[in-house]
Structures are given as structure tokens and as C-alpha cells.
Amino acid sequence: MKTFLKIIGFLFLGIVYTSLNCQAQSTINPFQFEIKKKLICKNGAVVSAHALASQAGVEILKMGGNAIDAAIATQLALAVVHPSAGNLGGGGFLVMQLQNGSSKTIDYREMAPASSHRNMYLDENGNAQFDKSQSGHLSSGVPGTVAGLFASHKYARLSFEKLIQPAIELAEKGFVISEREASSLNGLKQEFLKFNTVTPDFVKETKWKAGDTLIQKDLANTLKRISKNGAAGFYEGETAKLIVEEMQRGGGIISLNDLKNYRAIEREPHIFNYKGFTILGMPMPSSGGLLLHQMMKMIEKKPIATYGFQSPQAVQLMVEAERRAFADRAAFMGDADFYKVPVAEISSDKYLTKRMEDFVPGKAGNSQLIQPGILPAKESEETTHLNVIDKDGNAVSVTTTLNNSYGSRTIVGGAGFLMNDEMDDFSIKPGTPNMYGALGGEANAIEPGKRMLSSMTPTIVLKNNKPYLLVGTPGGTTIPTSVFQTIVNILDFEMSTEDAVWKPKFHHQWMPDRVDLERGFLPTTRKELETMGYKIVERGSIGRTEVIKKLRNGKFEVIADNRGDDAAEGW
Ligand code: GLY
């Protein structure tokens, strides 16, 4: 066994960034911890947006918990140590493959409140009011996360009290923040003051700096109520009362009944085959599974491996698949409990082959001409992803979100957690882009009780029916395209897992008609794409992708994205 791979980080105020083979972990020390970017281990692994959350998950695995236990503990810890996206006041999706060979998904997406209506964000002239759908009290959907954690707990082994304990301690005693976290809290101080009637723990007189301790007493008390009373500790009683009072102080519409009536839903995964691998993804109301299916099938028959990673031919082919899938998203996708989404039709081989008939190698497509497909019959990016695997063969891939970074920026007074601004993921005005520039129509219009369309793409790739790759990322509409590229990088280009994750990515989403290239992208390919007629926009980080890969020797390779403080843990 290799003992040492390489040190890729540095000592920084109690946080050490490393890349090592894994060893037994000591108990969590929230004031001094390492950020590991790559690990190889054999008993179980967790990769998430924060080292302390990954450690919380691994501690649970060591206590005899399975991957589901660890995923619950990791999410709860993220709600404390990664407040920009980890959450109690948001929602998410979980895909799991269990040791008995069965697979499930849990939908805990937020829901439109009972008194919502399709025109609630339009002014008297019919103009979309994004200030209301993207921040503050009215932008929140009914949170789903806590219901989702309890729905997953059915598949776990340990008591919920055990799983929530690390989060309670992290909130109560505090943890040391990084420079990145300090700078994001400082940058949002005015927003936190603007959208809150009770000053939250994220605001202090002087500037935050790396090495400061963030203590969240109100959040600790909310977590204790959940520990004691279960989901009712959030959806009823004191916490529910605090949520509704907060809503009323700021013009929000979530009611006690909305909270009491919220349910997480177990759904069958969206499953498809790619070159002999079985891919498990999320069905509606996430577009993630279906978009991934469409994009992968549109390229499956092309000799992409011979084109090579980041070659103009490969990038062009994938961009055109992305364009066509996102055109279909805008027209056809929404909560399938409210709108008939033609899933089978737009994922059939016949449809997808036809969809690529107008693809011209070497010439940019045009989104005015390439509209949503003709149906055969009639017709903050701030999210967070985690993967967990255990030695018994259970695997969990979870993406959760508040939508924007720190969601609505409204913290429930006295309860200490952020509310989401997920209502903006509905099509608040058909044909008008949302904060990710995504278009939508009738399929994704607001209706009471409906869940807004998502791009979250928690994914498990099976080889011989056993978990082989666990993949996911935050990034709004760039989520499905990043997952697509990461899987193609590994399966087709046979890249090392860290290169597949860490190398620059690209993105096309039909409208606006342009290719986003991540900083550092190969300049020669950029030039060739421009010659083909593509409009190119260079941008900063695309996503924060986390991957666990099962190696041939049975061990787990765990890769945390180097675009953030994301961290791998295992034993
Ligand atoms: N809020 C981002 C998404 O669900 O796609």
C-alpha cells in the first residue's frame, strides 16, 4: 500500500490541507482539522463541502452506522459548519444503492406554500420582481430537509439522537472558520442586516477573520428540539412557531399548516444504461437525472474517446448535447406530480438520435434554430453535495440546497437557521430567465403544493450492479453538465479521478446561447471553438464536484474538489 501521495495544501490557522492515505481518525476537533483532498481507504468514506462534516460522517461509520446514517450526520453537520448551503431551512435529493441491491431516491425538495400563486412575483405591469423571488421572506419555499433526513432514517441503523449529536456540539461549542468563510460572511453583512429583524450570529461588529470561532446557540437549541421530538421538533411546536413569526415579520407566506403538511417523498430512481454501466439519478422534480440521461445518450455512439479530453471535437459534441437537453428542460420539465413530463418520450433512443441529426461537426449550433424537440406522440449556485460509501456496499449520493449562497439571507429569529430562496427556481414569469439564466414555462409555473424544478444531479454509477462511482456537485444549472463531464472524463477518457474532478469544465444551457469556459481551460481549444462560431465567456469556478470511486482492489478512492474547502475523510 502506498503510504503517501502528496501534500497539496498548507498549514493555515489550524486548518491543514493534505492529500494522504487514510488513517484512523481521532475525535472531531473543531478548532484544528485537516482538509484532505484525496484519500484511499477500505472501510468507508465521506466527501463533502467541509472537513468537520465529513469527519462527523466517518465517526458515525466507525460507530457501526451505515452509509445512510453517515449521510444524515454529515448533512446535519453541514447545516452548522457550511451555512451558505448546508441547511435545515432548504431541501434536497438523495439517491441510494443499498447492500441488498435495491435502489431508492428521496425527494425533499421545498414546496410552494398553500397561499402561493403563479403571478405572486409579478408587479402590476406584469414584470418579474426578482428582488422578491431571490431574497427575503417571500422567496422561501416550505423547507424539506428535516423531513428528508427522517425519511432516510428508515434505512439507517443508529438512533437519530446519535446522528444529530455532532451537529449539536459544533453549533454549541463553535468551530474555527477559514479565510474563504470569513470573507463570505463579511461580504454579506449588509444583506444579513437588511433581510433580518433579529441580528443573526453571522453578523458581528468587527470583520470576521480566518481562525475566528463561529458559535450558533439558537441553532443548537433547534437541533436539540429535533433530537428530542423528531421531525415534529421542526415542523411543529416551538420551531414552527418561530418560522411562522419570522415569516410574518418580513412578509413571507409560509404557515403552520404548510409546515405540518410537508412530506418527503420516496421515488423510483431515474435509471439508464451507458456503455454497460447502470446510472441511477434523481427523477422529477429534479431535471438532473433526465438531463444526464439525454446528454450521455446523445454522445454514446460517437467515438469521443478518440477525440480526447478537452479536444475541440469532444467539447463541441458535448456542448451541443448540453444545448439540446437544456432546450427540452425549458419546455417540458417540472414537478411531475402536477404536470405530465414526457420522460419516456424525450429519453428514448429514437428521439435522442433524431435530436442530434442537425449536429454539424466544426460548426456552432444556434439556439434560435435548435428549439425543444418535437414529441413523438404530441407533444448559487450555492448548493452542496456529499457522497458516502460503507464497507457493506451501501452508497449514498446527496445534493441539498438553499438555492442562492445563504439562501434568502433570512435567518429564522430565535431558531438560528437560514431559509431558502427556492421559489426562484419556479418559472416566475414564463420566458423570463431565473437567477441561473434558465428559462421555463407552464411545466414549472408556481402552484400551491408544487415543487420547483431543480438541476441537482446526485448520481450513482453501478458496474455489475455494485456502486462504482458516486458523483455530484453544487452549481445551479451547471450541475448536470459538470456531472456529465466528470463521468465522461472517467468512463470515456479514462482520466485519473482527481483530474476528472479538478480540471477546468465548460457549460452550455441553450439560452443564453454561449459556452462558459472555466478559467484555465485549454486556450487552443477555446480558439477553435471561436472559429466554429461559438460565443465564449470565461468564468471562475464551475461547481465543487465530489467523487468516490470503487477501485479494482475493493478500496475507495475519495476525491474532494479543490475549488473550495471540500474535504475527503475515510478509514
Ligand atoms: N437551486 C438550484 C437547483 O435546485 O437546481
XYZ file of C-alpha atoms and ligand atoms in Angstrom:
576
model
C 0.000 0.000 0.000
C 1.297 3.424 -0.890
C 1.833 5.378 2.281
C 1.923 8.878 0.925
C 0.559 10.566 -2.169
C 1.356 14.231 -1.968
C 0.810 17.282 0.161
C -1.272 19.720 -1.849
C -2.055 22.228 0.793
C -0.567 24.174 3.627
C -0.921 24.854 7.303
C -3.374 27.644 7.840
C -4.629 28.771 11.225
C -5.449 25.347 12.472
C -6.619 24.019 9.107
C -4.225 21.764 7.184
C -4.850 20.910 3.516
C -3.386 17.500 2.649
C -3.651 14.509 0.360
C -2.816 11.269 2.164
C -3.703 7.643 2.513
C -6.261 7.475 5.286
C -5.627 6.551 8.866
C -7.859 6.155 11.895
C -9.433 9.491 12.833
C -9.305 10.989 16.280
C -12.428 12.559 17.708
C -13.527 15.742 15.954
C -11.579 18.810 16.971
C -13.450 21.829 15.567
C -10.505 24.108 16.300
C -7.834 22.185 14.442
C -8.518 19.966 11.468
C -7.138 18.903 8.117
C -8.689 19.348 4.692
C -7.843 16.196 2.747
C -8.340 16.353 -0.993
C -7.577 12.738 -1.859
C -7.822 9.551 0.163
C -7.746 5.838 -0.433
C -9.361 3.716 2.224
C -11.152 0.429 2.655
C -13.817 0.598 5.356
C -15.895 3.583 4.351
C -15.634 7.153 3.164
C -17.368 10.512 3.135
C -16.670 13.516 0.922
C -18.467 16.808 1.470
C -18.048 20.575 1.400
C -16.484 20.727 4.884
C -13.882 18.663 6.713
C -15.810 18.680 10.012
C -18.959 17.421 8.287
C -17.011 14.663 6.521
C -15.440 13.757 9.878
C -18.867 13.636 11.533
C -19.953 11.116 8.886
C -16.883 8.925 9.311
C -17.266 8.914 13.115
C -20.759 7.529 12.597
C -19.448 4.822 10.230
C -16.915 3.841 12.889
C -19.688 3.599 15.475
C -21.360 0.936 13.319
C -23.597 3.198 11.270
C -24.106 2.531 7.577
C -23.789 4.966 4.664
C -27.290 6.313 5.302
C -26.521 7.038 8.969
C -23.347 8.815 7.895
C -25.136 10.821 5.183
C -27.672 12.037 7.780
C -24.944 13.035 10.275
C -22.944 14.757 7.518
C -25.937 16.780 6.335
C -26.759 17.860 9.892
C -23.141 18.894 10.483
C -23.134 20.812 7.172
C -26.169 22.759 8.397
C -23.839 24.092 11.100
C -20.374 24.364 9.532
C -21.362 25.223 5.945
C -24.217 27.702 6.427
C -24.004 29.077 2.884
C -25.535 25.854 1.572
C -25.802 23.169 4.273
C -29.201 23.639 5.820
C -32.269 22.883 7.869
C -34.291 25.533 6.015
C -33.738 24.223 2.474
C -34.266 20.974 0.638
C -32.523 18.294 -1.351
C -32.435 14.952 -3.104
C -30.841 11.675 -2.057
C -30.020 8.700 -4.293
C -29.039 5.440 -2.604
C -27.995 1.954 -3.572
C -28.462 -0.491 -0.715
C -26.394 -3.564 0.063
C -29.336 -5.805 -0.904
C -29.097 -4.453 -4.472
C -32.161 -2.230 -4.345
C -32.038 1.466 -5.134
C -34.193 4.355 -3.926
C -34.361 8.097 -4.017
C -35.792 10.551 -1.522
C -37.244 13.853 -2.701
C -37.186 16.516 -0.010
C -37.385 19.458 -2.347
C -39.056 22.565 -0.969
C -42.725 23.104 -1.784
C -44.734 26.181 -2.755
C -46.811 27.384 0.245
C -50.612 26.939 0.118
C -51.193 30.642 -0.444
C -48.671 30.946 -3.290
C -49.932 31.618 -6.801
C -48.454 31.751 -10.285
C -48.269 35.552 -10.516
C -47.037 36.233 -6.998
C -43.739 37.732 -8.199
C -45.207 39.958 -10.946
C -45.841 43.671 -10.406
C -48.956 45.484 -11.676
C -47.367 45.768 -15.145
C -46.615 42.062 -15.290
C -42.859 42.498 -14.748
C -40.957 39.870 -12.778
C -39.786 41.118 -9.361
C -36.626 39.146 -8.786
C -35.849 41.038 -5.578
C -38.836 39.210 -4.061
C -38.155 35.740 -5.515
C -34.402 35.744 -4.824
C -34.032 37.181 -1.299
C -36.011 37.796 1.839
C -39.015 36.143 3.398
C -41.265 35.768 0.331
C -38.590 33.864 -1.607
C -38.786 30.777 0.640
C -40.490 27.518 -0.167
C -41.603 25.189 2.649
C -38.352 23.531 3.798
C -37.898 19.814 3.160
C -34.511 18.907 4.629
C -35.569 17.740 8.093
C -38.393 15.595 6.651
C -35.862 14.139 4.195
C -33.454 13.211 6.967
C -36.197 11.366 8.842
C -37.423 9.668 5.643
C -33.846 8.423 5.041
C -33.529 7.277 8.653
C -35.780 4.323 7.829
C -32.692 2.824 6.089
C -30.231 3.732 8.850
C -29.019 1.670 11.828
C -28.297 4.119 14.649
C -30.644 6.322 16.646
C -31.321 9.811 15.285
C -30.088 11.244 18.614
C -26.640 9.791 17.900
C -26.594 11.155 14.346
C -27.509 14.697 15.347
C -25.120 14.920 18.333
C -22.017 16.067 16.368
C -24.069 18.903 14.804
C -25.375 19.992 18.218
C -21.833 20.123 19.599
C -20.483 22.017 16.584
C -23.248 24.607 16.920
C -22.922 24.924 20.687
C -19.132 24.975 21.068
C -18.413 26.562 17.704
C -15.792 25.830 15.076
C -12.918 27.696 13.527
C -13.689 29.375 10.180
C -11.450 29.581 7.107
C -10.438 32.687 5.198
C -12.976 31.845 2.474
C -15.782 31.594 5.059
C -14.709 34.806 6.826
C -14.704 36.681 3.561
C -18.152 35.439 2.521
C -19.652 36.394 5.924
C -18.038 39.856 5.726
C -19.255 40.307 2.149
C -22.875 39.606 3.122
C -23.071 41.658 6.328
C -25.312 44.343 4.813
C -27.629 41.712 3.282
C -27.923 39.922 6.633
C -28.861 43.216 8.282
C -31.324 44.071 5.507
C -33.226 40.776 5.474
C -33.381 40.078 9.208
C -35.346 41.524 12.085
C -33.260 39.647 14.680
C -29.483 40.066 14.256
C -28.076 36.641 13.353
C -24.867 35.005 14.648
C -23.288 35.681 11.225
C -23.121 39.409 11.966
C -20.579 40.925 14.313
C -19.249 44.431 14.895
C -15.716 43.825 13.635
C -14.762 41.896 10.492
C -14.592 38.108 10.585
C -11.132 36.688 10.001
C -9.713 33.227 9.417
C -9.322 31.448 12.746
C -12.365 33.091 14.412
C -14.872 30.797 16.111
C -18.492 30.741 14.912
C -20.896 29.740 17.720
C -24.624 29.248 16.923
C -26.592 28.809 20.177
C -30.084 29.263 18.680
C -29.267 26.687 16.015
C -28.016 24.295 18.738
C -31.368 24.647 20.507
C -33.275 23.959 17.267
C -31.164 20.833 16.726
C -31.908 19.731 20.306
C -35.662 20.129 19.710
C -35.311 17.922 16.607
C -33.262 15.391 18.584
C -35.959 15.227 21.268
C -39.152 15.433 19.201
C -38.161 14.102 15.790
C -39.457 15.833 12.646
C -42.153 17.457 14.812
C -39.308 19.291 16.566
C -39.015 21.290 13.335
C -42.419 21.181 11.602
C -44.483 21.705 14.761
C -44.165 23.312 18.196
C -41.555 25.944 19.062
C -39.510 25.797 15.807
C -42.591 26.005 13.571
C -43.863 28.917 15.650
C -40.524 30.733 15.253
C -40.556 30.148 11.464
C -44.087 31.499 11.071
C -43.372 34.509 13.306
C -40.281 35.267 11.207
C -42.351 34.983 8.010
C -44.942 37.364 9.386
C -42.304 39.941 10.371
C -40.983 40.062 6.791
C -43.990 39.481 4.510
C -43.438 35.731 3.971
C -46.373 33.353 3.473
C -45.310 30.019 4.997
C -47.959 28.977 7.552
C -48.122 26.454 10.402
C -50.253 24.222 8.159
C -47.704 24.386 5.333
C -45.061 23.138 7.757
C -47.239 20.445 9.314
C -48.316 19.149 5.907
C -44.825 18.894 4.380
C -43.814 15.333 3.401
C -40.614 13.933 1.904
C -41.404 11.516 -0.940
C -39.680 8.239 -1.787
C -39.419 7.906 -5.567
C -38.050 5.346 -8.007
C -34.666 6.470 -9.362
C -34.280 7.609 -12.953
C -32.210 4.709 -14.350
C -30.434 4.349 -17.688
C -27.566 2.440 -19.219
C -24.390 3.945 -20.653
C -21.873 1.634 -22.327
C -22.701 -1.204 -19.932
C -22.789 0.937 -16.756
C -26.088 1.493 -14.958
C -26.641 5.099 -13.943
C -29.001 5.976 -11.079
C -30.212 9.550 -10.886
C -32.958 11.721 -9.497
C -36.363 11.831 -11.203
C -38.593 14.931 -11.309
C -38.836 17.404 -9.678
C -35.127 17.391 -10.385
C -34.242 17.654 -14.040
C -30.805 16.227 -13.156
C -31.363 12.527 -13.890
C -33.214 13.110 -17.147
C -30.767 15.750 -18.427
C -27.822 13.474 -17.672
C -29.602 10.637 -19.481
C -30.259 12.789 -22.537
C -26.720 14.191 -22.725
C -24.975 10.853 -22.253
C -27.146 9.077 -24.804
C -26.658 11.883 -27.341
C -22.901 11.230 -27.291
C -22.872 7.482 -26.617
C -22.490 6.348 -30.221
C -19.785 8.892 -31.128
C -16.107 7.895 -30.778
C -15.488 10.547 -28.123
C -12.541 8.718 -26.507
C -10.607 9.014 -29.772
C -11.218 12.790 -29.836
C -9.535 13.209 -26.423
C -10.199 15.249 -23.297
C -10.698 18.997 -23.975
C -10.197 18.458 -27.712
C -12.313 20.846 -29.833
C -14.252 17.865 -31.254
C -15.126 16.422 -27.828
C -16.045 19.780 -26.311
C -18.182 20.728 -29.322
C -20.042 17.429 -29.244
C -20.750 17.713 -25.529
C -21.753 21.396 -25.794
C -24.309 20.521 -28.495
C -25.713 17.702 -26.334
C -25.958 20.162 -23.414
C -27.720 22.756 -25.612
C -30.380 20.290 -26.769
C -31.013 18.825 -23.304
C -31.476 22.295 -21.766
C -33.874 23.346 -24.554
C -36.010 20.351 -23.558
C -35.687 21.270 -19.876
C -37.193 24.705 -20.509
C -40.165 23.303 -22.410
C -41.029 20.000 -20.801
C -39.711 19.689 -17.255
C -41.382 20.470 -13.926
C -42.882 18.668 -10.926
C -44.359 15.509 -12.480
C -46.996 15.322 -9.724
C -48.510 18.486 -11.243
C -47.524 18.397 -14.904
C -47.212 15.492 -17.315
C -43.490 15.424 -18.072
C -42.866 13.272 -21.205
C -39.927 11.442 -19.611
C -40.104 8.258 -21.698
C -40.580 10.164 -24.949
C -37.668 12.566 -24.563
C -35.266 9.927 -23.303
C -35.981 7.298 -25.964
C -33.051 6.312 -28.205
C -35.113 7.214 -31.267
C -35.845 10.733 -30.019
C -32.266 11.392 -28.916
C -30.788 10.119 -32.180
C -33.129 12.454 -34.050
C -32.222 15.297 -31.699
C -28.584 15.113 -32.881
C -29.383 14.857 -36.601
C -28.728 18.572 -37.131
C -25.381 18.446 -35.314
C -22.660 19.685 -37.680
C -19.075 18.881 -36.584
C -16.922 22.020 -36.678
C -19.868 24.447 -36.837
C -21.573 26.058 -33.828
C -25.251 25.270 -33.366
C -27.740 28.106 -32.869
C -30.268 28.164 -30.037
C -32.777 30.172 -32.103
C -32.848 27.312 -34.608
C -32.388 24.415 -32.185
C -35.632 24.580 -30.236
C -37.061 21.963 -27.840
C -37.571 18.634 -29.596
C -40.824 17.557 -31.256
C -42.507 14.969 -29.090
C -43.246 11.716 -30.869
C -46.839 11.377 -29.587
C -47.977 15.012 -29.327
C -46.228 16.859 -27.967
C -25.689 29.970 -6.112
C -25.193 28.226 -7.404
C -24.838 27.623 -3.776
C -25.839 24.110 -3.181
C -23.825 21.338 -1.616
C -23.102 17.734 -2.453
C -21.884 14.776 -0.422
C -21.138 11.127 -1.110
C -20.889 8.284 1.398
C -19.978 4.635 0.958
C -19.623 1.876 3.521
C -17.899 -1.487 3.570
C -21.192 -3.395 3.245
C -21.964 -1.940 -0.186
C -24.401 0.831 0.763
C -23.827 4.031 -1.185
C -25.475 7.429 -0.867
C -25.235 10.488 -3.111
C -26.983 13.606 -1.775
C -27.330 17.162 -3.042
C -29.059 19.752 -0.883
C -29.537 23.460 -1.259
C -30.776 26.802 -0.021
C -30.596 27.924 -3.699
C -28.537 31.103 -3.567
C -25.486 31.377 -1.292
C -27.008 31.688 2.231
C -30.439 31.240 0.589
C -32.901 34.049 1.219
C -30.358 35.597 3.669
C -33.176 35.459 6.238
C -32.314 33.604 9.435
C -35.298 32.459 11.499
C -35.166 34.701 14.586
C -34.561 32.623 17.733
C -34.074 29.409 15.721
C -30.744 30.290 14.096
C -31.075 28.734 10.638
C -31.288 30.212 7.167
C -34.375 29.923 4.998
C -34.093 29.039 1.303
C -34.920 31.285 -1.667
C -36.004 28.315 -3.732
C -39.204 29.920 -5.093
C -36.942 31.497 -7.744
C -36.402 28.012 -9.216
C -40.025 28.132 -10.389
C -40.629 29.887 -13.669
C -41.856 33.088 -12.024
C -42.696 34.557 -15.419
C -42.721 32.206 -18.417
C -39.918 33.035 -20.829
C -38.017 35.175 -18.284
C -34.741 33.684 -17.041
C -34.218 32.904 -13.335
C -31.031 33.614 -11.376
C -29.200 30.898 -13.325
C -30.433 32.269 -16.645
C -32.639 29.174 -17.019
C -35.927 29.508 -18.864
C -39.151 27.724 -18.063
C -42.832 27.746 -18.833
C -46.104 26.114 -17.875
C -44.432 22.886 -16.700
C -42.646 24.809 -13.954
C -45.222 27.504 -13.110
C -45.991 28.124 -9.406
C -48.905 26.168 -7.896
C -49.638 25.611 -4.206
C -48.012 22.378 -3.027
C -45.901 22.022 -6.176
C -42.112 21.522 -6.044
C -39.917 23.801 -8.124
C -37.802 22.249 -10.879
C -34.227 21.570 -9.825
C -30.954 20.866 -11.598
C -29.482 18.852 -8.732
C -27.925 15.654 -10.011
C -26.877 13.285 -7.225
C -25.702 10.240 -9.174
C -24.527 6.678 -8.587
C -22.896 4.719 -11.425
C -23.131 0.953 -10.999
C -20.736 -1.569 -12.511
C -22.056 -5.117 -12.426
C -24.851 -3.775 -10.224
C -22.454 -2.603 -7.494
C -21.626 1.040 -6.687
C -18.664 2.135 -8.820
C -18.820 5.954 -8.908
C -20.642 8.415 -6.658
C -20.786 11.869 -8.218
C -22.422 15.227 -7.591
C -21.812 18.946 -7.276
C -23.445 22.285 -6.496
C -23.663 24.916 -9.234
C -27.268 25.616 -10.298
C -27.734 24.809 -13.966
C -24.050 23.856 -14.275
C -24.732 20.834 -12.032
C -25.926 18.364 -14.720
C -23.226 19.472 -17.180
C -20.468 19.119 -14.560
C -21.690 15.649 -13.561
C -21.911 14.726 -17.273
C -18.316 15.834 -17.895
C -16.943 14.175 -14.756
C -18.481 10.817 -15.694
C -17.333 11.065 -19.323
C -13.828 12.037 -18.104
C -13.639 8.824 -16.076
C -15.535 6.344 -18.270
C -14.528 7.557 -21.753
C -11.280 9.494 -21.342
C -10.088 7.111 -18.601
C -8.682 10.032 -16.638
C -7.492 9.811 -13.062
C -10.328 10.671 -10.710
C -8.619 13.830 -9.442
C -8.044 15.114 -12.982
C -11.654 14.280 -13.860
C -12.763 16.479 -10.951
C -10.107 19.185 -10.769
C -9.510 20.043 -14.476
C -11.500 23.005 -15.884
C -15.063 22.449 -17.066
C -17.423 24.083 -19.566
C -21.138 24.734 -19.732
C -23.919 25.389 -22.235
C -27.594 25.664 -21.274
C -29.314 26.508 -24.572
C -30.180 30.064 -23.520
C -28.195 32.285 -23.313
C -26.520 30.909 -26.436
C -22.920 30.844 -25.259
C -20.296 28.479 -23.912
C -18.961 29.218 -20.423
C -15.349 28.073 -20.089
C -13.851 27.774 -16.642
C -10.671 29.761 -16.056
C -7.623 27.712 -17.071
C -9.380 25.952 -19.969
C -7.097 24.901 -22.846
C -6.547 28.118 -24.914
C -6.085 26.283 -28.234
C -9.492 24.616 -27.857
C -11.071 27.929 -26.905
C -9.682 29.440 -30.107
C -11.004 26.593 -32.259
C -14.441 26.846 -30.663
C -14.498 30.555 -31.502
C -13.557 29.727 -35.089
C -16.501 27.304 -35.211
C -18.769 30.242 -34.295
C -19.258 29.806 -30.540
C -19.575 32.816 -28.264
C -17.209 32.097 -25.362
C -17.411 33.577 -21.876
C -14.621 32.844 -19.425
C -15.727 32.469 -15.831
C -14.497 31.419 -12.370
C -15.117 28.067 -10.710
C -17.724 25.726 -12.123
C -19.110 23.607 -9.299
C -17.423 21.787 -6.437
C -17.603 18.189 -7.577
C -17.165 15.308 -5.115
C -16.429 11.758 -6.267
C -15.965 8.388 -4.627
C -14.723 5.602 -6.902
C -14.520 1.933 -6.033
C -11.114 0.654 -7.122
C -10.378 -2.773 -8.555
C -8.784 -3.854 -5.271
C -12.037 -3.082 -3.458
C -10.759 0.112 -1.803
C -12.413 3.503 -2.127
C -10.747 6.445 -3.813
C -12.199 9.668 -2.446
C -11.703 12.994 -4.240
C -12.789 16.366 -2.864
C -12.920 19.290 -5.259
C -10.031 21.723 -4.924
C -12.272 24.645 -5.901
C -13.389 25.052 -2.260
C -12.720 23.840 1.297
C -14.274 20.467 0.373
C -12.779 17.519 2.225
C -12.464 13.751 1.990
C -12.497 11.508 5.048
C -12.418 7.768 5.443
C -10.973 4.885 7.347
N -31.441 25.640 -6.512
C -30.698 25.029 -7.527
C -31.364 23.802 -8.052
O -32.126 23.178 -7.354
O -31.161 23.455 -9.173
